[in-house]
Amino acid sequence: MSETQPSQDLPQEDGHQSRAPHRVIGTPPPAQARRVLAEEPGSTAPESPRELPASPANPAKAKTAERIVAALFILSMLASIGFIAAYVGLEVHSVDATLRSNLALGLSMGIAFMAVGAGATIWVRNIMPDVEQVEERHTLASTEKERKAFKKTFTEGAEASGFVKRPLLRRTLIAASVPLAVAPLVILRDMGPLPGTSLRHTVWRKGMRMVVYGPNTPLRAADFSIPGQMITVAPEGYTENQDVLAKAVTIIIKFAPGVLVPNRPGQPGTIMNWTVDNIVAYSKICTHVGCPVALYEQTTHRILCPCHQSTFDATNGAQILFGPAPRPLPQLPIGTDADGFLIATSDFHEPIGPAFWELG
Amino acid sequence: MTATEKLIDGTGGWFDDRLRGAQITRTWLRKIFPDHWSFLLGEIALYSFVVLLLTGTFLSLFFQPSMTDVVYHGSYTPLDGVHMSQAYASTLDISFDVRGGLLMRQIHHWAAILFVAAIMVHLLRVFFTGAFRKPRELNWLIGLTMWVLAFTEGLFGYSLPDDLLSGTGLRILEGVLLSIPLVGTYVTFFLFGGEFPGHDIIPRLYVIHILLIPGLLLALITAHLLLMWHQKHTQMPGKARTDANVVGQPFYPYFMAKTGAWFLFIFGVTALLSTFAQTNPIWIYGPYNPSGISAGSQPDFYMGFLEGALRMWPSWHWNVGGYSFAFSVFLPAFLPLGLIITGLAVWPFVEQWITGDRREHHVNDRPRNAPTRTAIGMAGVTFYGILWLEGANDVVARFLNISLYLTTEIARYAIFIGPVVAYWVTKRICLGLQRKDNVLLEHGVETGIIRQLPSGEYTELTKPVSEHMRAVLEARATRPQIEAPAGDDEIPAPSARGAMGRLRVSLNRVLTESIPLPIGNGHGDGHGNGHGAEPPAVTAGDTHSDGAERDGGDGTGA
């Protein structure tokens, strides 16, 4: 804008002093020509005084600032060109190339934005004349008269519609809208199946082999022989099935003889019938909110959930030692098949994972 | 006729012929915007939302919200041949096979963090300065709703890549939904399309993330800004600033240029953060599988307080009549959140009820000048902060080299003690700062110049505070938040009768506790300013001089 002004400086000054003579001499611009049809009475009134000064208080400072701002804008332009060049010139498709590309693109983009932002800020602060203006506030509430008028208009409308006077219409309309409002909820029904008892079961069945999760190989009880070991196992044939794994994933831990605490009537403990050679199996899904209980501390026999730190005693039927989990990890009954491979001897006897309303 | 004027006559005239906008647009251009650094906080939220829309649109061109199992053979060789969902694979592709994709992903994530953070800090600014007071209660509620929407949006957004970390987050979401009494199981099955994880959750979160919540946010942001525009922005106290005016710079060209520059800064900063600070490296986490987890798993910061609540809650669980109240999950997931949101939502109305102050307020409070409100706010911040720290208690435990369980034990006590301590300390600090303000008003600013009098006595020269400073320091006098007293010998005012009335009076005593301005020195000026500041619609019965005197009794007794 300022670049285009100097050539027209004189006419501008003229125009500001008195517009009327200028209009007589010059060719009327289109917008003014249209006013011939309906001349506005106020159009010849003298202009009100300026509300904003045209130039800053300190022109020398503004001149310096102008150069800095221009330099910043040019820097931004160069950075933007650099961004395009980096996009065209730098390929990705490998970690190193991506890092190079990210550095070049991000840096040029950041500079392009920051430079214009900094330039604009300096422009406002040092080139635009500093002003402080006061605007009046008015109470937000409408006047009493306006409120009355509104009330009248609204009441008239309500009366004309008969909504108040004709209860039959009103009530039937409400009656009509209730099922209409329920309908959108009803059509959400097919978003999912009903829970049924599905949360109570996993795929573990009598005789189903456990495979080591990852290599997905079955495991002989004899090969899992070092006390203190913990591994994650999955039901054979389901190692890629996330829906199954989300419930069936299990940890097995090997103990030295005599470490496991057998359960007695009325007392918590490990159900020894469900173990093989001091190998015990627990659900890996935390009974708090379902994170995998993946941490095991050999010396203290503690199973720890890394999410919310529920801690279970692995020797003692996964009793809770600390944390928010409300139930022990369910124990999976295990045995070995004819070839000595570890198998489940049934499903879990109670629901695994987080508590739910119907858990009981 | 300058080029600018020609443009206005030409193009402007064309539009005006059709819209008749000259008058109103002129008013808009001249609209005054007050200036204070803290007013930029809301703008950070606004502009990071714009950055989110722009980068999010780019990401949606490449992201595939599908849970179909694929085997990866892309550029990130460590995961070559690994089974993963299409969502995760396409996120890897965006990161390593789309030019600028990684940058856009990172800017999107950083901007999301900035968005929620800016909303929270803006919300605190509004709370501590009393900017929520009449007539801005509606905008307060809109803002609060946007905070909830924003962190929900964030949770759903970072869940989309289906990586190990965010998948664990979804698993926790499943556990939380399951814990809801009566309907939890159904809600979970309907949201996930069956059992966790199923194949529906990512596409469903996707449509909520890119359509529903952004649409709501956009509508609420529009309403928020329109209300701000219509009611005019609040201002901080200062010379000649009253409840009946706005002092500042006009929208055009000043505010427009400044706020435009601010937008570019926000975009620039998120771009530079994304260049130099890695966020959410999903290729390191690996694809989700229900069996995997890593130690030190943390959600994004804005979910941390809910995570903390889950970590510190005792293992409460009750079976009643064959049904489970899973309160070790349900309560931490919903109770602290509900307390914070409800507390914030009702506070403007509670405060209005206690103070009986039904006037419009456009000059903000300095936080020290509302000691009790500030103290309550800090108690809330402490409550949130302890939950948030507990959400990273494993990191804290490792950092401080203390037992993991000890951090939780401490948090269980701190959650009750911390807010009380914070309340007390904050209130004392506020009252102390008020006394310091009084010293400034009475004795002026220390100049550091020591003068020896002819008598040999040394005195330090002080300089009276500037006019602007005086106005700031005396802003306290313009807060007549005094309920009609149920005085010793007086008949109680109608509002002070009955149990609720008596409660209201005692709450009022606490809420309006404040140090009076110095009598004499400065009070005359302050008085004048104060009256000037009062809008025409004052309805409260008490003048602030009464308030100051009565307060004086309270203040010195405190």
PDB file of C-alpha atoms in Angstrom, chain A residues 1 4-5 8 11-12 15-16 19 22 29 31-32 34-35 48 51-53 83 86-95 98-99 101-107 109-111 113-114 116-118 120-121 124-125 128-141 188-196 198-199 201 213 232 240 242-243 245-247 249 284-285 287-295 302 304 306-309 311 320 322-327 352-360, chain B residues 1-6 9 13-14 17 26 30-32 75-76 83 95-100 102-104 106-107 135-136 168 171-172 175-176 178-182 185-186 189-191 193-200 204 230-235 241 243-250 252-254 257-258 261 264-265 267-269 271-272 274-276 288-295 307 310-311 313-317 319 322-326 328-329 360 362 393-394 404-405 408-409 412 536-537:
ATOM      1  CA  MET A   1       0.000   0.000   0.000  1.00  0.00           C
ATOM      2  CA  THR A   4       1.705   2.963  -4.366  1.00  0.00           C
ATOM      3  CA  GLN A   5       1.084   6.112  -2.446  1.00  0.00           C
ATOM      4  CA  GLN A   8      -0.513  10.141  -5.791  1.00  0.00           C
ATOM      5  CA  PRO A  11      -4.199  14.482  -5.034  1.00  0.00           C
ATOM      6  CA  GLN A  12      -4.581  12.559  -1.787  1.00  0.00           C
ATOM      7  CA  GLY A  15      -8.952  15.043  -1.373  1.00  0.00           C
ATOM      8  CA  HIS A  16      -8.486  15.077   2.361  1.00  0.00           C
ATOM      9  CA  ARG A  19     -13.552  16.471  -1.340  1.00  0.00           C
ATOM     10  CA  HIS A  22     -11.883  17.462  -6.262  1.00  0.00           C
ATOM     11  CA  PRO A  29     -15.195   7.189 -10.024  1.00  0.00           C
ATOM     12  CA  ALA A  31     -18.991   4.261  -7.120  1.00  0.00           C
ATOM     13  CA  GLN A  32     -19.664   7.926  -6.821  1.00  0.00           C
ATOM     14  CA  ARG A  34     -23.958   5.689  -9.004  1.00  0.00           C
ATOM     15  CA  ARG A  35     -24.880   8.059  -6.271  1.00  0.00           C
ATOM     16  CA  SER A  48     -14.465  14.162  10.638  1.00  0.00           C
ATOM     17  CA  GLU A  51      -8.886   8.992  14.426  1.00  0.00           C
ATOM     18  CA  LEU A  52      -5.554   7.367  13.654  1.00  0.00           C
ATOM     19  CA  PRO A  53      -2.379   9.296  12.891  1.00  0.00           C
ATOM     20  CA  PHE A  83      10.697 -25.608   1.540  1.00  0.00           C
ATOM     21  CA  ALA A  86      13.460 -29.512  -0.126  1.00  0.00           C
ATOM     22  CA  TYR A  87      10.184 -31.176  -1.061  1.00  0.00           C
ATOM     23  CA  VAL A  88      11.245 -31.613  -4.675  1.00  0.00           C
ATOM     24  CA  GLY A  89      14.871 -32.424  -3.996  1.00  0.00           C
ATOM     25  CA  LEU A  90      14.835 -34.658  -0.944  1.00  0.00           C
ATOM     26  CA  GLU A  91      13.375 -38.133  -1.199  1.00  0.00           C
ATOM     27  CA  VAL A  92      12.174 -40.187   1.743  1.00  0.00           C
ATOM     28  CA  HIS A  93      11.725 -44.006   1.841  1.00  0.00           C
ATOM     29  CA  SER A  94      14.340 -44.670   4.512  1.00  0.00           C
ATOM     30  CA  VAL A  95      14.807 -43.559   8.089  1.00  0.00           C
ATOM     31  CA  THR A  98      13.159 -39.123   6.183  1.00  0.00           C
ATOM     32  CA  LEU A  99      15.117 -37.436   8.935  1.00  0.00           C
ATOM     33  CA  SER A 101      13.701 -34.384   4.669  1.00  0.00           C
ATOM     34  CA  ASN A 102      11.978 -33.653   7.982  1.00  0.00           C
ATOM     35  CA  LEU A 103      14.809 -31.393   9.067  1.00  0.00           C
ATOM     36  CA  ALA A 104      14.852 -29.414   5.814  1.00  0.00           C
ATOM     37  CA  LEU A 105      11.072 -29.143   5.490  1.00  0.00           C
ATOM     38  CA  GLY A 106      10.443 -28.339   9.137  1.00  0.00           C
ATOM     39  CA  LEU A 107      13.233 -25.820   9.437  1.00  0.00           C
ATOM     40  CA  MET A 109       8.613 -24.031   7.189  1.00  0.00           C
ATOM     41  CA  GLY A 110       9.297 -22.849  10.712  1.00  0.00           C
ATOM     42  CA  ILE A 111      11.470 -19.992   9.486  1.00  0.00           C
ATOM     43  CA  PHE A 113       6.212 -18.637   9.391  1.00  0.00           C
ATOM     44  CA  MET A 114       8.297 -17.162  12.184  1.00  0.00           C
ATOM     45  CA  VAL A 116       6.637 -13.163   8.703  1.00  0.00           C
ATOM     46  CA  GLY A 117       5.256 -13.301  12.239  1.00  0.00           C
ATOM     47  CA  ALA A 118       8.259 -11.452  13.640  1.00  0.00           C
ATOM     48  CA  ALA A 120       4.488  -8.234  11.271  1.00  0.00           C
ATOM     49  CA  THR A 121       5.035  -7.759  14.999  1.00  0.00           C
ATOM     50  CA  VAL A 124       2.855  -3.066  14.317  1.00  0.00           C
ATOM     51  CA  ARG A 125       5.072  -1.988  17.182  1.00  0.00           C
ATOM     52  CA  MET A 128       2.327   1.855  12.905  1.00  0.00           C
ATOM     53  CA  PRO A 129       1.787   4.911  15.097  1.00  0.00           C
ATOM     54  CA  ASP A 130       1.194   3.910  18.704  1.00  0.00           C
ATOM     55  CA  VAL A 131      -2.376   4.623  19.661  1.00  0.00           C
ATOM     56  CA  GLU A 132      -4.600   3.896  22.582  1.00  0.00           C
ATOM     57  CA  GLN A 133      -8.287   4.341  22.020  1.00  0.00           C
ATOM     58  CA  VAL A 134     -11.272   4.118  24.264  1.00  0.00           C
ATOM     59  CA  GLU A 135     -14.538   2.563  23.255  1.00  0.00           C
ATOM     60  CA  GLU A 136     -17.604   2.886  25.402  1.00  0.00           C
ATOM     61  CA  ARG A 137     -19.399  -0.126  26.737  1.00  0.00           C
ATOM     62  CA  HIS A 138     -23.102  -0.166  27.119  1.00  0.00           C
ATOM     63  CA  THR A 139     -25.040  -2.322  29.496  1.00  0.00           C
ATOM     64  CA  LEU A 140     -25.699  -5.566  27.695  1.00  0.00           C
ATOM     65  CA  ALA A 141     -29.297  -5.929  28.761  1.00  0.00           C
ATOM     66  CA  LEU A 188     -27.689 -47.681  16.812  1.00  0.00           C
ATOM     67  CA  ARG A 189     -28.611 -51.150  18.010  1.00  0.00           C
ATOM     68  CA  ASP A 190     -26.633 -52.907  15.265  1.00  0.00           C
ATOM     69  CA  MET A 191     -23.374 -51.254  16.269  1.00  0.00           C
ATOM     70  CA  GLY A 192     -22.478 -54.387  18.141  1.00  0.00           C
ATOM     71  CA  PRO A 193     -23.731 -57.781  19.283  1.00  0.00           C
ATOM     72  CA  LEU A 194     -25.225 -58.226  22.735  1.00  0.00           C
ATOM     73  CA  PRO A 195     -22.609 -59.258  25.286  1.00  0.00           C
ATOM     74  CA  GLY A 196     -24.315 -62.495  26.260  1.00  0.00           C
ATOM     75  CA  SER A 198     -18.932 -63.958  25.882  1.00  0.00           C
ATOM     76  CA  LEU A 199     -16.894 -62.115  28.510  1.00  0.00           C
ATOM     77  CA  HIS A 201     -15.177 -67.506  28.177  1.00  0.00           C
ATOM     78  CA  TYR A 213       3.961 -66.233  21.936  1.00  0.00           C
ATOM     79  CA  THR A 232       3.794 -65.542  27.492  1.00  0.00           C
ATOM     80  CA  GLU A 240      -2.588 -63.913  14.906  1.00  0.00           C
ATOM     81  CA  GLN A 242      -6.221 -60.347  18.201  1.00  0.00           C
ATOM     82  CA  ASP A 243      -9.777 -60.845  19.407  1.00  0.00           C
ATOM     83  CA  LEU A 245      -5.532 -63.132  22.211  1.00  0.00           C
ATOM     84  CA  ALA A 246      -7.122 -60.156  23.946  1.00  0.00           C
ATOM     85  CA  LYS A 247      -8.689 -62.627  26.375  1.00  0.00           C
ATOM     86  CA  VAL A 249      -3.134 -64.596  26.395  1.00  0.00           C
ATOM     87  CA  LYS A 284      -1.993 -62.110  31.380  1.00  0.00           C
ATOM     88  CA  ILE A 285      -4.893 -59.656  31.268  1.00  0.00           C
ATOM     89  CA  THR A 287      -8.195 -57.628  36.308  1.00  0.00           C
ATOM     90  CA  HIS A 288      -8.065 -53.858  36.713  1.00  0.00           C
ATOM     91  CA  VAL A 289      -8.500 -52.431  33.221  1.00  0.00           C
ATOM     92  CA  GLY A 290      -6.989 -55.083  31.001  1.00  0.00           C
ATOM     93  CA  CYS A 291      -3.366 -54.159  30.457  1.00  0.00           C
ATOM     94  CA  PRO A 292      -1.002 -57.117  30.024  1.00  0.00           C
ATOM     95  CA  VAL A 293       0.713 -57.936  33.316  1.00  0.00           C
ATOM     96  CA  ALA A 294       4.086 -58.201  31.661  1.00  0.00           C
ATOM     97  CA  LEU A 295       6.567 -57.523  34.444  1.00  0.00           C
ATOM     98  CA  ARG A 302       5.685 -60.464  42.054  1.00  0.00           C
ATOM     99  CA  LEU A 304       3.381 -56.242  38.113  1.00  0.00           C
ATOM    100  CA  PRO A 306       3.056 -51.601  34.133  1.00  0.00           C
ATOM    101  CA  CYS A 307      -0.082 -49.521  33.533  1.00  0.00           C
ATOM    102  CA  HIS A 308      -1.449 -48.977  37.022  1.00  0.00           C
ATOM    103  CA  GLN A 309       0.957 -51.056  39.087  1.00  0.00           C
ATOM    104  CA  THR A 311       0.895 -56.246  41.938  1.00  0.00           C
ATOM    105  CA  ILE A 320      -3.224 -58.807  45.213  1.00  0.00           C
ATOM    106  CA  PHE A 322      -0.810 -53.647  45.894  1.00  0.00           C
ATOM    107  CA  GLY A 323      -2.702 -51.470  43.511  1.00  0.00           C
ATOM    108  CA  PRO A 324      -6.198 -51.001  42.223  1.00  0.00           C
ATOM    109  CA  ALA A 325      -6.894 -54.466  40.771  1.00  0.00           C
ATOM    110  CA  PRO A 326      -9.900 -55.916  42.588  1.00  0.00           C
ATOM    111  CA  ARG A 327      -9.385 -59.641  41.853  1.00  0.00           C
ATOM    112  CA  ILE A 352     -10.555 -62.926  32.930  1.00  0.00           C
ATOM    113  CA  GLY A 353      -9.803 -59.229  32.699  1.00  0.00           C
ATOM    114  CA  PRO A 354     -11.546 -56.129  33.974  1.00  0.00           C
ATOM    115  CA  ALA A 355     -14.663 -56.354  36.101  1.00  0.00           C
ATOM    116  CA  PHE A 356     -18.024 -55.720  34.467  1.00  0.00           C
ATOM    117  CA  TRP A 357     -21.536 -55.294  35.773  1.00  0.00           C
ATOM    118  CA  GLU A 358     -22.643 -58.876  35.212  1.00  0.00           C
ATOM    119  CA  LEU A 359     -19.430 -60.354  36.631  1.00  0.00           C
ATOM    120  CA  GLY A 360     -21.091 -60.967  40.008  1.00  0.00           C
TER     121      GLY A 360
ATOM    122  CA  MET B   1      -8.005   9.590  -4.864  1.00  0.00           C
ATOM    123  CA  THR B   2      -5.539   7.015  -3.598  1.00  0.00           C
ATOM    124  CA  ALA B   3      -5.349   3.438  -4.749  1.00  0.00           C
ATOM    125  CA  THR B   4      -6.819   2.383  -1.405  1.00  0.00           C
ATOM    126  CA  GLU B   5      -9.782   4.655  -1.810  1.00  0.00           C
ATOM    127  CA  LYS B   6     -10.329   3.484  -5.380  1.00  0.00           C
ATOM    128  CA  ASP B   9     -15.097   2.540  -3.976  1.00  0.00           C
ATOM    129  CA  GLY B  13     -18.774  -0.547  -3.505  1.00  0.00           C
ATOM    130  CA  TRP B  14     -19.654  -3.712  -5.411  1.00  0.00           C
ATOM    131  CA  ASP B  17     -24.389  -2.466  -3.260  1.00  0.00           C
ATOM    132  CA  ARG B  26     -16.590   0.295   9.830  1.00  0.00           C
ATOM    133  CA  ARG B  30     -12.700   0.240  14.763  1.00  0.00           C
ATOM    134  CA  LYS B  31     -13.469  -2.292  17.471  1.00  0.00           C
ATOM    135  CA  ILE B  32     -11.101  -1.854  20.386  1.00  0.00           C
ATOM    136  CA  SER B  75      10.446 -48.420   3.986  1.00  0.00           C
ATOM    137  CA  TYR B  76      10.807 -48.950   7.714  1.00  0.00           C
ATOM    138  CA  HIS B  83       1.596 -58.358  10.902  1.00  0.00           C
ATOM    139  CA  SER B  95       5.976 -41.207   8.274  1.00  0.00           C
ATOM    140  CA  PHE B  96       8.478 -42.762   5.887  1.00  0.00           C
ATOM    141  CA  ASP B  97       7.014 -42.787   2.391  1.00  0.00           C
ATOM    142  CA  VAL B  98       5.131 -39.502   2.086  1.00  0.00           C
ATOM    143  CA  ARG B  99       7.281 -36.415   1.740  1.00  0.00           C
ATOM    144  CA  GLY B 100       6.450 -34.042   4.551  1.00  0.00           C
ATOM    145  CA  LEU B 102       6.354 -37.148   9.212  1.00  0.00           C
ATOM    146  CA  LEU B 103       6.477 -33.386   9.634  1.00  0.00           C
ATOM    147  CA  MET B 104       2.701 -33.089   9.298  1.00  0.00           C
ATOM    148  CA  GLN B 106       4.441 -34.363  14.255  1.00  0.00           C
ATOM    149  CA  ILE B 107       2.965 -30.878  13.819  1.00  0.00           C
ATOM    150  CA  PRO B 135     -22.011 -11.265  31.689  1.00  0.00           C
ATOM    151  CA  ARG B 136     -19.567 -13.988  30.574  1.00  0.00           C
ATOM    152  CA  THR B 168      -3.068 -50.073  25.388  1.00  0.00           C
ATOM    153  CA  ARG B 171      -7.710 -51.345  26.228  1.00  0.00           C
ATOM    154  CA  ILE B 172      -7.894 -49.116  29.296  1.00  0.00           C
ATOM    155  CA  GLY B 175     -11.884 -51.475  31.007  1.00  0.00           C
ATOM    156  CA  VAL B 176     -13.279 -48.107  32.028  1.00  0.00           C
ATOM    157  CA  LEU B 178     -16.941 -52.038  31.275  1.00  0.00           C
ATOM    158  CA  SER B 179     -16.914 -50.670  34.806  1.00  0.00           C
ATOM    159  CA  ILE B 180     -19.961 -48.467  34.265  1.00  0.00           C
ATOM    160  CA  PRO B 181     -22.740 -49.930  36.397  1.00  0.00           C
ATOM    161  CA  LEU B 182     -25.753 -51.420  34.621  1.00  0.00           C
ATOM    162  CA  THR B 185     -20.980 -54.090  29.085  1.00  0.00           C
ATOM    163  CA  TYR B 186     -23.479 -52.959  26.464  1.00  0.00           C
ATOM    164  CA  PHE B 189     -19.914 -53.965  22.968  1.00  0.00           C
ATOM    165  CA  PHE B 190     -21.691 -51.288  20.962  1.00  0.00           C
ATOM    166  CA  LEU B 191     -18.663 -49.007  20.770  1.00  0.00           C
ATOM    167  CA  GLY B 193     -18.639 -53.651  17.704  1.00  0.00           C
ATOM    168  CA  GLY B 194     -18.277 -56.678  19.980  1.00  0.00           C
ATOM    169  CA  GLU B 195     -15.356 -57.793  22.068  1.00  0.00           C
ATOM    170  CA  PHE B 196     -12.130 -55.865  22.301  1.00  0.00           C
ATOM    171  CA  PRO B 197     -10.421 -55.053  19.999  1.00  0.00           C
ATOM    172  CA  GLY B 198     -12.687 -56.134  17.140  1.00  0.00           C
ATOM    173  CA  HIS B 199     -12.459 -54.452  13.765  1.00  0.00           C
ATOM    174  CA  ASP B 200     -14.675 -51.420  14.263  1.00  0.00           C
ATOM    175  CA  ARG B 204     -15.463 -45.373  14.491  1.00  0.00           C
ATOM    176  CA  HIS B 230     -20.413  -9.010  21.112  1.00  0.00           C
ATOM    177  CA  GLN B 231     -19.705  -8.582  24.817  1.00  0.00           C
ATOM    178  CA  LYS B 232     -16.316  -6.989  24.119  1.00  0.00           C
ATOM    179  CA  HIS B 233     -13.154  -8.334  25.692  1.00  0.00           C
ATOM    180  CA  THR B 234     -12.405  -7.771  29.372  1.00  0.00           C
ATOM    181  CA  GLN B 235      -9.463  -5.602  30.326  1.00  0.00           C
ATOM    182  CA  ARG B 241     -10.073   1.628  32.504  1.00  0.00           C
ATOM    183  CA  ASP B 243     -16.402  -1.327  33.613  1.00  0.00           C
ATOM    184  CA  ALA B 244     -17.971   1.118  31.183  1.00  0.00           C
ATOM    185  CA  ASN B 245     -15.237   1.272  28.574  1.00  0.00           C
ATOM    186  CA  VAL B 246     -12.633  -0.697  26.634  1.00  0.00           C
ATOM    187  CA  VAL B 247      -9.164   0.733  26.312  1.00  0.00           C
ATOM    188  CA  GLY B 248      -6.843  -0.622  23.684  1.00  0.00           C
ATOM    189  CA  GLN B 249      -6.002  -0.636  20.029  1.00  0.00           C
ATOM    190  CA  PRO B 250      -8.432  -0.909  17.138  1.00  0.00           C
ATOM    191  CA  TYR B 252      -7.848  -2.711  12.053  1.00  0.00           C
ATOM    192  CA  PRO B 253      -4.979  -2.518  11.448  1.00  0.00           C
ATOM    193  CA  TYR B 254      -3.436  -3.169  14.864  1.00  0.00           C
ATOM    194  CA  ALA B 257      -1.740  -7.614  12.299  1.00  0.00           C
ATOM    195  CA  LYS B 258      -0.791  -8.689  15.801  1.00  0.00           C
ATOM    196  CA  ALA B 261       1.508 -12.609  13.486  1.00  0.00           C
ATOM    197  CA  LEU B 264       2.220 -17.503  12.287  1.00  0.00           C
ATOM    198  CA  PHE B 265       4.242 -17.821  15.491  1.00  0.00           C
ATOM    199  CA  PHE B 267       2.423 -22.463  13.338  1.00  0.00           C
ATOM    200  CA  GLY B 268       6.132 -21.696  13.262  1.00  0.00           C
ATOM    201  CA  VAL B 269       6.730 -22.968  16.783  1.00  0.00           C
ATOM    202  CA  ALA B 271       6.823 -26.650  12.933  1.00  0.00           C
ATOM    203  CA  LEU B 272      10.137 -26.128  14.713  1.00  0.00           C
ATOM    204  CA  SER B 274       8.269 -31.045  15.024  1.00  0.00           C
ATOM    205  CA  THR B 275      11.620 -30.548  13.366  1.00  0.00           C
ATOM    206  CA  PHE B 276      13.719 -30.895  16.468  1.00  0.00           C
ATOM    207  CA  TYR B 288      -0.671 -53.128  18.824  1.00  0.00           C
ATOM    208  CA  ASN B 289      -1.052 -56.586  20.194  1.00  0.00           C
ATOM    209  CA  PRO B 290      -3.033 -57.384  23.328  1.00  0.00           C
ATOM    210  CA  SER B 291      -0.072 -59.159  24.890  1.00  0.00           C
ATOM    211  CA  GLY B 292       2.521 -56.429  24.545  1.00  0.00           C
ATOM    212  CA  ILE B 293       3.281 -53.442  26.732  1.00  0.00           C
ATOM    213  CA  SER B 294       6.263 -51.385  27.626  1.00  0.00           C
ATOM    214  CA  ALA B 295       7.240 -50.061  31.024  1.00  0.00           C
ATOM    215  CA  GLU B 307      -4.426 -42.138  34.588  1.00  0.00           C
ATOM    216  CA  LEU B 310      -6.742 -44.965  38.161  1.00  0.00           C
ATOM    217  CA  ARG B 311      -3.335 -45.625  39.685  1.00  0.00           C
ATOM    218  CA  TRP B 313      -7.487 -45.644  43.773  1.00  0.00           C
ATOM    219  CA  PRO B 314      -7.827 -48.478  46.269  1.00  0.00           C
ATOM    220  CA  SER B 315      -9.048 -51.817  44.957  1.00  0.00           C
ATOM    221  CA  TRP B 316     -12.687 -51.240  45.752  1.00  0.00           C
ATOM    222  CA  HIS B 317     -15.043 -53.776  44.353  1.00  0.00           C
ATOM    223  CA  ASN B 319     -20.781 -57.558  44.588  1.00  0.00           C
ATOM    224  CA  GLY B 322     -24.931 -60.860  41.764  1.00  0.00           C
ATOM    225  CA  TYR B 323     -23.837 -57.643  40.128  1.00  0.00           C
ATOM    226  CA  SER B 324     -20.463 -55.954  40.307  1.00  0.00           C
ATOM    227  CA  PHE B 325     -19.747 -52.416  41.315  1.00  0.00           C
ATOM    228  CA  ALA B 326     -16.257 -52.113  39.836  1.00  0.00           C
ATOM    229  CA  SER B 328     -11.703 -49.364  41.549  1.00  0.00           C
ATOM    230  CA  VAL B 329     -12.196 -48.332  37.928  1.00  0.00           C
ATOM    231  CA  GLU B 360     -21.565  -6.628  34.940  1.00  0.00           C
ATOM    232  CA  HIS B 362     -15.472  -5.945  32.473  1.00  0.00           C
ATOM    233  CA  ASN B 393       4.383 -42.120  39.287  1.00  0.00           C
ATOM    234  CA  ASP B 394       6.668 -44.754  37.771  1.00  0.00           C
ATOM    235  CA  LEU B 404       6.970 -47.105  43.283  1.00  0.00           C
ATOM    236  CA  TYR B 405       4.410 -47.987  45.928  1.00  0.00           C
ATOM    237  CA  THR B 408       1.184 -43.968  45.337  1.00  0.00           C
ATOM    238  CA  GLU B 409       0.906 -43.978  49.140  1.00  0.00           C
ATOM    239  CA  ARG B 412      -3.248 -41.024  48.435  1.00  0.00           C
ATOM    240  CA  PRO B 536     -24.683   2.561  35.435  1.00  0.00           C
ATOM    241  CA  ALA B 537     -26.454  -0.686  36.265  1.00  0.00           C
TER     242      ALA B 537
END
